[in-house]
Amino acid sequence: MGERKWTKGMFETEDWWALWIGMFFVLLGIAAAASGIDLTGWIIKFSKWTTFSKSFNASHKDLMGPIAAMVVSYVVFTAVTSVGAVAMKWDLKKYLQAWTIIYVLSVAAYIIGNNAYIGTTSLDRAKYGIDWSLSLGGAYFILALVIGLIIGNLAPKSFRDFMKSAARPEWFIKIAIVALGTKLGLKGLQAAGFATHLLLAGAAATIVAYLLFWPLAYTICRRVFKLKREWAATLASGISICGVSAAIATGASIRARPIVPILISGIIVVFALFELVILPFVLVSTPWFNEPIAAGASLGLTVKTDGADAASGAILDELMRAKAYETSGVTWSEGWILNAAVMTKIWIDMFIGVWAFVLAYVWCKYIDRRPGEKVQKMEIWWRFPKFVIGYFFGMLAVMILGFGGILSLKELEFGLKPIEGALRHFFFVLTFTSIGLITDFRELKKEGLGKLTVAYAVILLIVIIPIGWLVAWLFHHGMVPPT
Amino acid sequence: MKSIKFELTFNEGAWTARCDKFASTGKTLYELDKDIKDNLKSGFQRGERVEVKMEFDYDTFPFWITQYQPHYLNRVVHLEF
């Protein structure tokens, strides 16, 4: 065990590998844009279909046929994630087997959920030659989640544990979010003012949320539920900041016994699933529909874990755009509502290192004093979510190349649309399947979790969601996605 | 100041810090630090200081959690004899 350097974990942790893999694809897209060589058109793209043969194809159909694209995509995605798995010293054989099952299940969910009778809106039916449809935009996400949940809760334990060796929703979503950064860059080239407003509003909302959520959550834990400090502080962070990540960082800051963040993390993951399934449908069917960007941002403030937040943002984006199209014929540009959800979450994630440092300092100096203990400032960097670097790199690289006149929008879209579109969507589906696989409702039955679960539910319903909605509205009201 | 590195774990209600030469335990971190100091005493003069670095063995966390944070706990404690 050597000196803990700033490079610690650079090739051994999922966070860094999300950055490396995401950046690999982003740079591939930029290289394609710059050279005109189709380096990304092989990426498998799934489309709405009535004829099965049209359900998937290469992103650039001229490059190769659908079966070739499916094979090449599987090979490339398996290869890059396996490099990460080997570097992180996972059991490669187990990973490859479980990954392949997750991949196949995700493909199946994507194809079935994309059937035109399921996802098409009333205004699109003529395009597919059908006279009825369920108008369930994003159904493939829910289907992937349900498939994962069935296995994660009903399969034999040995199989559930086996599948967890490749069910890494946080890893998959972070790769997808790095790709999403280029989407915001491309959107920013067409609506720079809107993109900037979204960026700044997200930052402001996050600061307000941090200052309000944590003190209220902690006070309720201590005064109402009489939780001991280590449980109260860890739960308060988990529910008011960034979920499991914050629970672990806070547990470490206050030197809690490991069982504290581990048990609380189990509760967080289950509740994040409930929020992901319920909140988008609540938002789209209430007056929140008239504030789509604020609704998206509210998810970033209220849904914990990056995976669940991005997943709920993706569902909301689909639902709101479909409803806007059906009710008023307006075509909102895809991805803005999702970006609002992701942007606020990213700002929250970025500050966790600072929060962990401040909490560690206060705890060690004033609350649980231990003579001689030092708090390391490097915790701020070690806790900083590295995938965020990739997100902003993608966004800024595209905007610099575009606004700088180095590459045209058409060239950038040629190289990057398969990355920010097809690849990002598929990694989202992988995330949904994986969230289902790791969410075990039995966690809530564990001994001692009753009071914690009730505390979590109460704080979520009376503090986090109402205040999150208010703060999101304050900083984002009036913002509507460009058409 | 001399620096000594320990691997930290928590098991059955007690913290344990292990280095090449010995293992110290304590129900609380305060007790752990005291035990480490007692174990190191013989190798240091009065008034000398040592930096004790402890890194928690994250492999003891459930695998599904490790994707959310890259590590658990690092401690740096300065002990004076």
Coordinates of C-alpha atoms in Angstrom, one line a residue:
Chain A
M1 CA 0.0 0.0 0.0
G2 CA 1.8 3.1 -1.2
E3 CA 1.4 6.9 -1.0
R4 CA -2.1 7.9 -2.2
K5 CA -1.4 10.0 -5.3
W6 CA -3.8 12.1 -7.3
T7 CA -3.6 9.5 -10.0
K8 CA -4.9 6.8 -7.6
G9 CA -7.5 4.7 -9.2
M10 CA -6.9 6.1 -12.7
F11 CA -7.0 2.6 -14.3
E12 CA -8.7 0.7 -11.5
T13 CA -12.1 2.4 -10.9
E14 CA -15.3 2.6 -12.9
D15 CA -15.4 6.3 -12.6
W16 CA -12.1 6.7 -14.5
W17 CA -13.0 4.0 -16.9
A18 CA -16.2 5.7 -17.8
L19 CA -14.1 8.7 -18.7
W20 CA -11.6 6.7 -20.8
I21 CA -14.3 4.7 -22.7
G22 CA -16.5 7.7 -23.1
M23 CA -13.6 9.8 -24.3
F24 CA -12.5 7.0 -26.7
F25 CA -15.9 7.2 -28.4
V26 CA -16.0 11.0 -28.4
L27 CA -12.6 11.3 -29.9
L28 CA -13.5 8.6 -32.5
G29 CA -16.5 10.8 -33.4
I30 CA -14.4 13.9 -33.7
A31 CA -11.8 12.1 -35.8
A32 CA -14.6 10.9 -38.1
A33 CA -15.9 14.5 -38.3
A34 CA -12.4 15.9 -39.1
S35 CA -11.3 13.2 -41.6
G36 CA -14.6 12.4 -43.3
I37 CA -13.8 8.7 -42.7
D38 CA -16.8 6.9 -41.3
L39 CA -15.4 5.7 -38.0
T40 CA -18.7 5.6 -36.1
G41 CA -21.4 4.7 -38.6
W42 CA -21.2 1.0 -37.5
I43 CA -22.9 1.8 -34.2
I44 CA -26.1 -0.1 -33.9
K45 CA -29.2 2.1 -34.0
F46 CA -32.7 0.9 -33.0
S47 CA -35.8 2.4 -34.7
K48 CA -39.5 2.2 -34.4
W49 CA -40.8 -0.6 -36.6
T50 CA -43.7 -2.5 -38.0
T51 CA -41.6 -4.8 -40.1
F52 CA -39.0 -6.6 -37.9
S53 CA -36.2 -6.2 -40.5
K54 CA -36.4 -2.4 -40.0
S55 CA -36.1 -2.6 -36.2
F56 CA -32.3 -2.0 -36.2
N57 CA -29.6 -1.0 -38.6
A58 CA -26.2 0.7 -38.7
S59 CA -26.2 4.4 -37.8
H60 CA -25.0 5.0 -41.3
K61 CA -26.9 2.5 -43.4
D62 CA -24.5 2.9 -46.4
L63 CA -21.6 1.6 -44.3
M64 CA -22.9 -1.9 -43.5
G65 CA -26.1 -3.9 -43.1
P66 CA -28.1 -4.5 -39.8
I67 CA -26.6 -7.9 -38.9
A68 CA -23.1 -6.7 -39.5
A69 CA -23.7 -3.6 -37.4
M70 CA -25.2 -5.8 -34.6
V71 CA -22.1 -8.0 -34.6
V72 CA -19.6 -5.2 -34.9
S73 CA -21.3 -3.2 -32.1
Y74 CA -21.3 -6.2 -29.8
V75 CA -17.7 -6.9 -30.5
V76 CA -16.5 -3.3 -30.1
F77 CA -18.6 -2.6 -26.9
T78 CA -17.5 -6.0 -25.4
A79 CA -13.9 -5.3 -26.2
V80 CA -13.8 -1.8 -24.7
T81 CA -15.7 -2.7 -21.6
S82 CA -13.5 -5.8 -21.2
V83 CA -10.4 -3.7 -21.3
G84 CA -11.8 -1.9 -18.3
A85 CA -12.9 -5.1 -16.6
V86 CA -9.4 -6.5 -16.9
A87 CA -7.8 -3.3 -15.6
M88 CA -10.1 -3.3 -12.7
K89 CA -9.2 -6.9 -12.0
W90 CA -12.7 -8.4 -12.4
D91 CA -13.3 -12.0 -13.2
L92 CA -13.2 -11.6 -17.0
K93 CA -14.9 -14.9 -17.8
K94 CA -17.8 -14.2 -15.5
Y95 CA -18.0 -10.6 -16.7
L96 CA -18.1 -11.6 -20.4
Q97 CA -20.8 -14.2 -19.7
A98 CA -23.0 -11.9 -17.6
W99 CA -22.4 -8.9 -19.9
T100 CA -23.5 -10.9 -23.0
I101 CA -26.7 -11.9 -21.2
I102 CA -27.4 -8.2 -20.2
Y103 CA -26.5 -7.2 -23.8
V104 CA -29.0 -9.6 -25.4
L105 CA -31.7 -8.8 -22.8
S106 CA -31.2 -5.0 -23.6
V107 CA -31.3 -5.6 -27.3
A108 CA -34.5 -7.6 -26.9
A109 CA -36.1 -4.9 -24.7
Y110 CA -35.1 -2.2 -27.2
I111 CA -36.6 -4.0 -30.2
I112 CA -39.8 -5.1 -28.5
G113 CA -40.4 -1.7 -26.8
N114 CA -39.7 0.1 -30.1
N115 CA -42.6 -1.7 -31.9
A116 CA -44.6 1.0 -33.6
Y117 CA -47.9 -0.2 -32.0
I118 CA -46.3 0.5 -28.6
G119 CA -44.3 3.8 -29.0
T120 CA -45.8 5.7 -31.9
T121 CA -47.9 8.8 -31.2
S122 CA -51.2 9.5 -32.9
L123 CA -49.6 12.0 -35.3
D124 CA -47.0 9.4 -36.4
R125 CA -49.3 6.5 -37.0
A126 CA -49.8 7.3 -40.7
K127 CA -46.0 7.2 -41.2
Y128 CA -46.0 3.6 -40.0
G129 CA -49.2 2.6 -41.7
I130 CA -51.0 1.8 -38.5
D131 CA -54.3 3.1 -37.1
W132 CA -53.8 2.6 -33.4
S133 CA -50.9 2.7 -30.9
L134 CA -50.3 2.9 -27.2
S135 CA -48.2 6.1 -27.4
L136 CA -45.8 4.9 -24.8
G137 CA -42.6 6.8 -25.6
G138 CA -39.6 5.2 -24.0
A139 CA -41.4 1.9 -23.4
Y140 CA -38.1 0.1 -24.2
F141 CA -36.5 1.7 -21.1
I142 CA -39.3 0.4 -18.8
L143 CA -39.3 -3.0 -20.5
A144 CA -35.5 -3.3 -19.9
L145 CA -36.0 -2.3 -16.3
V146 CA -38.8 -4.8 -15.7
I147 CA -36.7 -7.6 -17.3
G148 CA -33.9 -6.7 -14.9
L149 CA -36.2 -6.5 -11.9
I150 CA -37.7 -9.9 -12.6
I151 CA -34.3 -11.5 -12.7
G152 CA -32.9 -9.4 -9.8
N153 CA -35.8 -10.4 -7.5
L154 CA -37.1 -13.7 -8.6
A155 CA -34.1 -15.7 -10.1
P156 CA -32.1 -18.1 -7.9
K157 CA -29.6 -16.3 -5.7
S158 CA -26.6 -17.8 -7.4
F159 CA -27.8 -16.5 -10.8
R160 CA -28.6 -13.0 -9.3
D161 CA -25.1 -12.8 -7.9
F162 CA -23.6 -14.0 -11.1
M163 CA -25.5 -11.3 -13.1
K164 CA -24.2 -8.6 -10.7
S165 CA -20.7 -9.2 -12.0
A166 CA -21.6 -7.2 -15.1
A167 CA -24.7 -5.2 -13.9
R168 CA -22.9 -1.9 -13.4
P169 CA -25.5 0.8 -14.1
E170 CA -23.4 3.6 -12.7
W171 CA -20.6 2.7 -15.1
F172 CA -22.9 2.4 -18.2
I173 CA -24.7 5.6 -17.4
K174 CA -21.4 7.5 -16.9
I175 CA -20.2 6.4 -20.3
A176 CA -23.5 7.5 -21.8
I177 CA -23.3 10.8 -20.0
V178 CA -19.8 11.5 -21.5
A179 CA -21.4 10.9 -24.9
L180 CA -24.3 13.1 -24.0
G181 CA -21.8 16.0 -23.5
T182 CA -21.3 16.1 -27.2
K183 CA -25.1 16.3 -27.7
L184 CA -25.2 19.4 -25.6
G185 CA -22.3 20.8 -27.6
L186 CA -24.1 20.2 -30.9
K187 CA -27.3 21.6 -29.4
G188 CA -25.3 24.5 -28.1
L189 CA -24.1 25.4 -31.6
Q190 CA -27.7 25.9 -32.6
A191 CA -28.9 27.4 -29.4
A192 CA -26.0 28.8 -27.5
G193 CA -28.0 31.1 -25.2
F194 CA -30.3 28.3 -24.1
A195 CA -27.4 25.9 -23.4
T196 CA -25.6 28.6 -21.3
H197 CA -28.8 29.4 -19.4
L198 CA -29.3 25.7 -18.7
L199 CA -25.7 25.4 -17.5
L200 CA -25.9 28.3 -15.1
A201 CA -29.4 27.6 -13.9
G202 CA -28.4 24.1 -13.0
A203 CA -25.4 25.4 -10.9
A204 CA -27.6 27.9 -9.0
A205 CA -30.3 25.3 -8.3
T206 CA -27.7 22.9 -7.0
I207 CA -26.2 25.4 -4.5
V208 CA -29.6 26.3 -3.1
A209 CA -30.6 22.6 -2.8
Y210 CA -27.3 21.8 -1.0
L211 CA -27.9 24.6 1.6
L212 CA -31.6 23.6 2.2
F213 CA -31.7 19.8 1.8
W214 CA -29.0 18.6 4.1
P215 CA -29.7 20.7 7.2
L216 CA -33.4 19.9 7.0
A217 CA -32.9 16.2 6.4
Y218 CA -30.3 15.9 9.2
T219 CA -32.5 17.7 11.7
I220 CA -35.5 15.5 10.9
C221 CA -33.3 12.4 11.3
R222 CA -32.1 13.5 14.7
R223 CA -35.1 15.3 16.2
V224 CA -38.0 13.3 14.8
F225 CA -36.6 9.8 14.2
K226 CA -33.9 10.0 17.0
L227 CA -31.3 8.6 14.8
K228 CA -27.7 8.6 16.1
R229 CA -25.3 11.1 14.4
E230 CA -23.6 8.6 12.1
W231 CA -26.9 7.3 10.7
A232 CA -28.4 10.8 10.5
A233 CA -25.5 12.4 8.7
T234 CA -25.1 9.5 6.2
L235 CA -28.8 9.3 5.5
A236 CA -29.0 13.1 5.1
S237 CA -26.3 13.1 2.6
G238 CA -27.6 10.1 0.7
I239 CA -31.1 11.6 0.4
S240 CA -30.1 15.2 -0.2
I241 CA -27.0 15.0 -2.4
C242 CA -26.1 12.2 -4.8
G243 CA -27.5 9.1 -3.3
V244 CA -25.2 6.1 -2.7
S245 CA -22.1 8.1 -3.7
A246 CA -22.8 10.7 -1.1
A247 CA -23.7 8.1 1.5
I248 CA -20.3 6.4 1.1
A249 CA -18.4 9.7 1.0
T250 CA -20.2 11.0 4.1
G251 CA -19.8 7.7 5.9
A252 CA -16.1 8.1 5.3
S253 CA -16.0 11.7 6.2
I254 CA -17.5 11.1 9.7
R255 CA -15.6 7.8 10.1
A256 CA -18.8 5.8 10.3
R257 CA -18.7 2.0 10.6
P258 CA -19.0 0.6 7.1
I259 CA -22.4 -1.0 7.8
V260 CA -23.9 2.5 8.0
P261 CA -23.4 3.6 4.4
I262 CA -23.9 0.0 3.1
L263 CA -27.4 -0.4 4.7
I264 CA -28.4 3.1 3.7
S265 CA -27.2 2.6 0.2
G266 CA -29.6 -0.4 -0.1
I267 CA -32.5 1.8 0.8
I268 CA -31.4 4.6 -1.6
V269 CA -31.2 2.2 -4.6
V270 CA -34.7 0.9 -4.0
F271 CA -36.3 4.3 -3.5
A272 CA -34.4 5.7 -6.6
L273 CA -36.2 3.0 -8.6
F274 CA -39.6 4.0 -7.2
E275 CA -38.8 7.6 -8.1
L276 CA -37.6 6.7 -11.6
V277 CA -40.8 4.8 -12.3
I278 CA -43.3 7.2 -10.7
L279 CA -41.9 10.8 -11.0
P280 CA -41.8 11.1 -14.8
F281 CA -45.4 10.1 -15.1
V282 CA -46.4 12.5 -12.4
L283 CA -44.6 15.3 -14.0
V284 CA -46.0 14.8 -17.5
S285 CA -49.6 14.4 -16.3
T286 CA -49.7 17.5 -14.1
P287 CA -49.2 21.3 -14.8
W288 CA -45.4 20.5 -14.8
F289 CA -45.9 19.6 -18.4
N290 CA -46.0 23.3 -19.1
E291 CA -42.5 23.7 -17.5
P292 CA -40.6 20.9 -19.3
I293 CA -37.1 22.1 -18.5
A294 CA -37.9 22.8 -14.9
A295 CA -39.5 19.3 -14.7
G296 CA -36.3 17.8 -16.0
A297 CA -34.1 19.8 -13.6
S298 CA -36.4 18.7 -10.7
L299 CA -35.4 15.1 -11.4
G300 CA -31.8 16.0 -11.1
L301 CA -32.5 17.4 -7.6
T302 CA -34.9 14.7 -6.4
V303 CA -33.8 11.4 -8.0
K304 CA -30.7 10.0 -6.3
T305 CA -28.0 8.0 -8.2
D306 CA -26.7 9.1 -11.6
G307 CA -28.3 6.0 -13.2
A308 CA -31.8 6.6 -11.9
D309 CA -31.6 10.3 -12.5
A310 CA -30.5 10.0 -16.2
A311 CA -32.9 7.1 -16.7
S312 CA -35.9 9.2 -15.3
G313 CA -34.7 12.1 -17.4
A314 CA -34.8 9.9 -20.5
I315 CA -38.3 8.7 -19.8
L316 CA -39.5 12.2 -19.1
D317 CA -37.9 13.5 -22.3
E318 CA -39.8 10.9 -24.3
L319 CA -43.1 11.3 -22.5
M320 CA -43.1 15.1 -22.7
R321 CA -42.1 15.3 -26.3
A322 CA -44.7 12.7 -27.3
K323 CA -47.4 14.7 -25.3
A324 CA -46.4 18.0 -26.8
Y325 CA -46.6 16.5 -30.3
E326 CA -50.0 14.9 -29.6
T327 CA -51.6 17.9 -27.9
S328 CA -50.3 20.8 -30.0
G329 CA -48.2 19.4 -32.9
V330 CA -45.1 21.0 -31.5
T331 CA -41.8 19.0 -32.0
W332 CA -39.5 19.7 -29.1
S333 CA -35.9 18.9 -29.8
E334 CA -34.9 15.6 -28.3
G335 CA -32.5 15.6 -25.3
W336 CA -33.0 19.1 -23.7
I337 CA -35.3 17.8 -20.9
L338 CA -32.8 14.9 -20.4
N339 CA -29.9 17.3 -20.3
A340 CA -31.7 19.4 -17.7
A341 CA -32.0 16.4 -15.5
V342 CA -28.4 15.4 -16.0
M343 CA -27.0 18.9 -15.7
T344 CA -28.3 19.5 -12.2
K345 CA -27.2 16.1 -11.1
I346 CA -23.7 16.7 -12.5
W347 CA -23.4 20.0 -10.6
I348 CA -24.5 18.1 -7.4
D349 CA -21.9 15.3 -8.2
M350 CA -19.1 17.8 -8.7
F351 CA -19.6 19.3 -5.2
I352 CA -19.6 16.1 -3.3
G353 CA -15.8 16.2 -2.8
V354 CA -16.0 19.7 -1.3
W355 CA -18.9 18.6 0.9
A356 CA -17.1 15.5 2.0
F357 CA -14.0 17.6 2.9
V358 CA -16.0 20.2 4.8
L359 CA -17.9 17.5 6.7
A360 CA -14.8 15.6 7.6
Y361 CA -13.1 18.8 8.9
V362 CA -16.1 19.8 11.0
W363 CA -16.6 16.3 12.3
C364 CA -13.0 15.6 13.2
K365 CA -12.4 19.1 14.7
Y366 CA -15.7 19.7 16.6
I367 CA -18.0 16.7 16.8
D368 CA -16.0 13.6 17.2
R369 CA -12.6 14.9 18.1
R370 CA -9.6 12.5 17.8
P371 CA -6.3 14.1 18.7
G372 CA -3.8 14.2 15.8
E373 CA -6.2 13.3 13.0
K374 CA -5.7 15.3 9.8
V375 CA -8.2 15.8 7.1
Q376 CA -6.7 15.6 3.6
K377 CA -7.6 18.3 1.1
M378 CA -6.9 15.7 -1.7
E379 CA -10.2 14.1 -0.7
I380 CA -11.8 16.8 -2.8
W381 CA -10.1 15.5 -5.9
W382 CA -10.3 11.8 -5.0
R383 CA -14.1 12.2 -4.6
F384 CA -14.5 14.4 -7.7
P385 CA -16.5 12.4 -10.3
K386 CA -14.1 12.0 -13.2
F387 CA -16.7 11.2 -15.8
V388 CA -17.8 14.8 -15.5
I389 CA -14.5 15.8 -17.1
G390 CA -15.5 13.8 -20.2
Y391 CA -19.0 15.4 -20.3
F392 CA -17.6 18.9 -20.3
F393 CA -14.7 18.0 -22.6
G394 CA -17.2 16.7 -25.2
M395 CA -19.4 19.7 -24.9
L396 CA -16.6 22.3 -25.1
A397 CA -14.7 20.5 -27.8
V398 CA -17.7 20.4 -30.1
M399 CA -18.5 24.1 -29.4
I400 CA -14.9 25.2 -29.9
L401 CA -14.7 23.2 -33.2
G402 CA -18.0 24.6 -34.3
F403 CA -17.9 28.2 -33.2
G404 CA -14.2 28.4 -34.2
G405 CA -15.1 27.5 -37.8
I406 CA -12.8 24.5 -37.6
L407 CA -15.5 22.0 -38.5
S408 CA -19.0 22.6 -39.8
L409 CA -22.1 21.5 -38.0
K410 CA -22.7 18.9 -40.7
E411 CA -19.2 17.4 -40.3
L412 CA -19.6 17.3 -36.6
E413 CA -23.0 15.6 -36.8
F414 CA -21.6 13.1 -39.3
G415 CA -19.0 11.9 -36.8
L416 CA -20.8 12.5 -33.5
K417 CA -24.5 11.7 -34.1
P418 CA -23.9 8.0 -33.8
I419 CA -22.1 8.6 -30.5
E420 CA -24.6 11.1 -28.9
G421 CA -27.6 9.3 -30.4
A422 CA -27.3 5.5 -31.0
L423 CA -24.5 4.7 -28.6
R424 CA -25.8 6.9 -25.8
H425 CA -29.3 5.4 -26.2
F426 CA -28.0 1.9 -26.1
F427 CA -25.9 2.5 -23.0
F428 CA -29.0 4.0 -21.4
V429 CA -30.9 0.8 -22.1
L430 CA -28.0 -1.2 -20.6
T431 CA -28.3 1.0 -17.6
F432 CA -32.1 0.3 -17.2
T433 CA -31.5 -3.5 -17.4
S434 CA -28.7 -3.2 -14.9
I435 CA -30.7 -1.1 -12.4
G436 CA -33.3 -3.8 -12.4
L437 CA -30.7 -6.5 -11.8
I438 CA -29.2 -4.8 -8.8
T439 CA -32.4 -3.6 -7.2
D440 CA -33.4 -6.2 -4.6
F441 CA -36.6 -5.3 -2.7
R442 CA -35.6 -7.7 0.0
E443 CA -33.0 -5.1 1.1
L444 CA -35.8 -3.3 2.8
K445 CA -36.7 -6.3 5.0
K446 CA -33.3 -6.4 6.6
E447 CA -33.2 -6.1 10.4
G448 CA -33.0 -2.6 11.7
L449 CA -34.0 -0.9 8.4
G450 CA -37.6 -0.2 9.4
K451 CA -37.0 3.2 11.0
L452 CA -34.4 4.2 8.4
T453 CA -36.8 3.3 5.5
V454 CA -39.6 5.3 7.1
A455 CA -37.3 8.3 7.7
Y456 CA -36.1 8.1 4.1
A457 CA -39.6 8.0 2.8
V458 CA -40.9 10.9 5.0
I459 CA -37.9 13.2 4.2
L460 CA -38.2 12.4 0.4
L461 CA -41.9 13.2 0.4
I462 CA -42.0 16.3 2.6
V463 CA -38.6 17.9 2.0
I464 CA -36.7 16.7 -1.0
I465 CA -39.4 16.5 -3.6
P466 CA -41.4 19.7 -2.7
I467 CA -38.3 21.8 -2.2
G468 CA -36.6 20.2 -5.3
W469 CA -39.6 21.1 -7.4
L470 CA -39.7 24.7 -6.0
V471 CA -36.0 25.3 -6.6
A472 CA -36.1 23.7 -10.1
W473 CA -39.0 26.0 -11.0
L474 CA -37.4 29.1 -9.5
F475 CA -34.3 28.7 -11.7
H476 CA -35.8 27.1 -14.9
H477 CA -39.4 28.3 -15.2
G478 CA -40.3 29.6 -18.6
M479 CA -37.6 27.5 -20.4
V480 CA -39.0 25.4 -23.2
P481 CA -36.9 23.1 -25.4
P482 CA -36.2 24.6 -28.8
T483 CA -38.1 23.0 -31.6
Chain B
M1 CA 8.6 12.6 10.5
K2 CA 8.4 8.9 10.0
S3 CA 5.4 7.5 8.1
I4 CA 3.8 4.1 8.6
K5 CA 1.1 2.7 6.5
F6 CA -1.8 0.5 7.6
E7 CA -4.6 -1.3 6.0
L8 CA -7.9 -0.6 7.8
T9 CA -10.8 -3.0 8.1
F10 CA -14.0 -3.3 10.2
N11 CA -15.2 -6.7 11.4
E12 CA -17.5 -7.9 14.2
G13 CA -17.8 -4.5 15.8
A14 CA -14.2 -3.5 15.8
W15 CA -11.7 -1.6 13.6
T16 CA -8.4 -3.3 12.8
A17 CA -5.3 -1.7 11.4
R18 CA -2.6 -3.9 10.0
C19 CA 0.9 -3.1 9.0
D20 CA 3.9 -5.4 8.2
K21 CA 4.8 -5.9 11.8
F22 CA 1.5 -6.0 13.8
A23 CA -2.2 -5.5 13.9
S24 CA -4.1 -3.1 16.3
T25 CA -7.8 -3.2 17.1
G26 CA -10.3 -1.0 18.8
K27 CA -14.1 -0.7 19.1
T28 CA -13.8 3.0 18.3
L29 CA -11.2 4.8 16.2
Y30 CA -10.0 6.5 19.4
E31 CA -9.3 3.1 20.9
L32 CA -7.7 2.0 17.7
D33 CA -5.3 4.9 17.6
K34 CA -4.4 4.3 21.3
D35 CA -3.6 0.7 20.5
I36 CA -1.5 1.6 17.5
K37 CA 0.5 4.1 19.7
D38 CA 1.0 1.4 22.4
N39 CA 2.3 -1.0 19.7
L40 CA 4.7 1.5 18.3
K41 CA 5.9 2.9 21.6
S42 CA 9.0 0.7 21.8
G43 CA 10.4 2.0 18.5
F44 CA 10.3 5.7 19.3
Q45 CA 11.8 8.2 21.8
R46 CA 9.8 10.5 24.0
G47 CA 8.7 13.6 22.0
E48 CA 9.1 11.9 18.7
R49 CA 6.2 12.1 16.2
V50 CA 5.0 9.5 13.6
E51 CA 2.5 9.9 10.8
V52 CA 0.1 6.9 10.6
K53 CA -1.7 6.5 7.3
M54 CA -4.6 4.1 7.1
E55 CA -6.4 3.1 3.9
F56 CA -9.6 1.1 4.2
D57 CA -9.7 -2.2 2.4
Y58 CA -12.6 -1.4 0.0
D59 CA -12.6 -5.0 -1.2
T60 CA -14.6 -5.7 2.0
F61 CA -17.5 -3.6 0.6
P62 CA -20.2 -5.4 -1.5
F63 CA -19.2 -5.4 -5.1
W64 CA -22.4 -3.7 -6.3
I65 CA -21.5 -0.6 -4.2
T66 CA -18.0 0.0 -5.5
Q67 CA -19.2 1.5 -8.7
Y68 CA -20.6 4.5 -6.8
Q69 CA -17.4 5.6 -5.1
P70 CA -13.8 4.6 -5.8
H71 CA -12.8 4.2 -2.1
Y72 CA -14.1 4.4 1.4
L73 CA -11.9 5.9 4.1
N74 CA -8.4 7.2 4.4
R75 CA -7.0 8.4 7.7
V76 CA -3.9 10.4 8.5
V77 CA -3.1 10.6 12.2
H78 CA 0.0 12.2 13.8
L79 CA 1.0 10.5 17.0
E80 CA 3.3 12.0 19.5
F81 CA 5.2 9.8 22.0

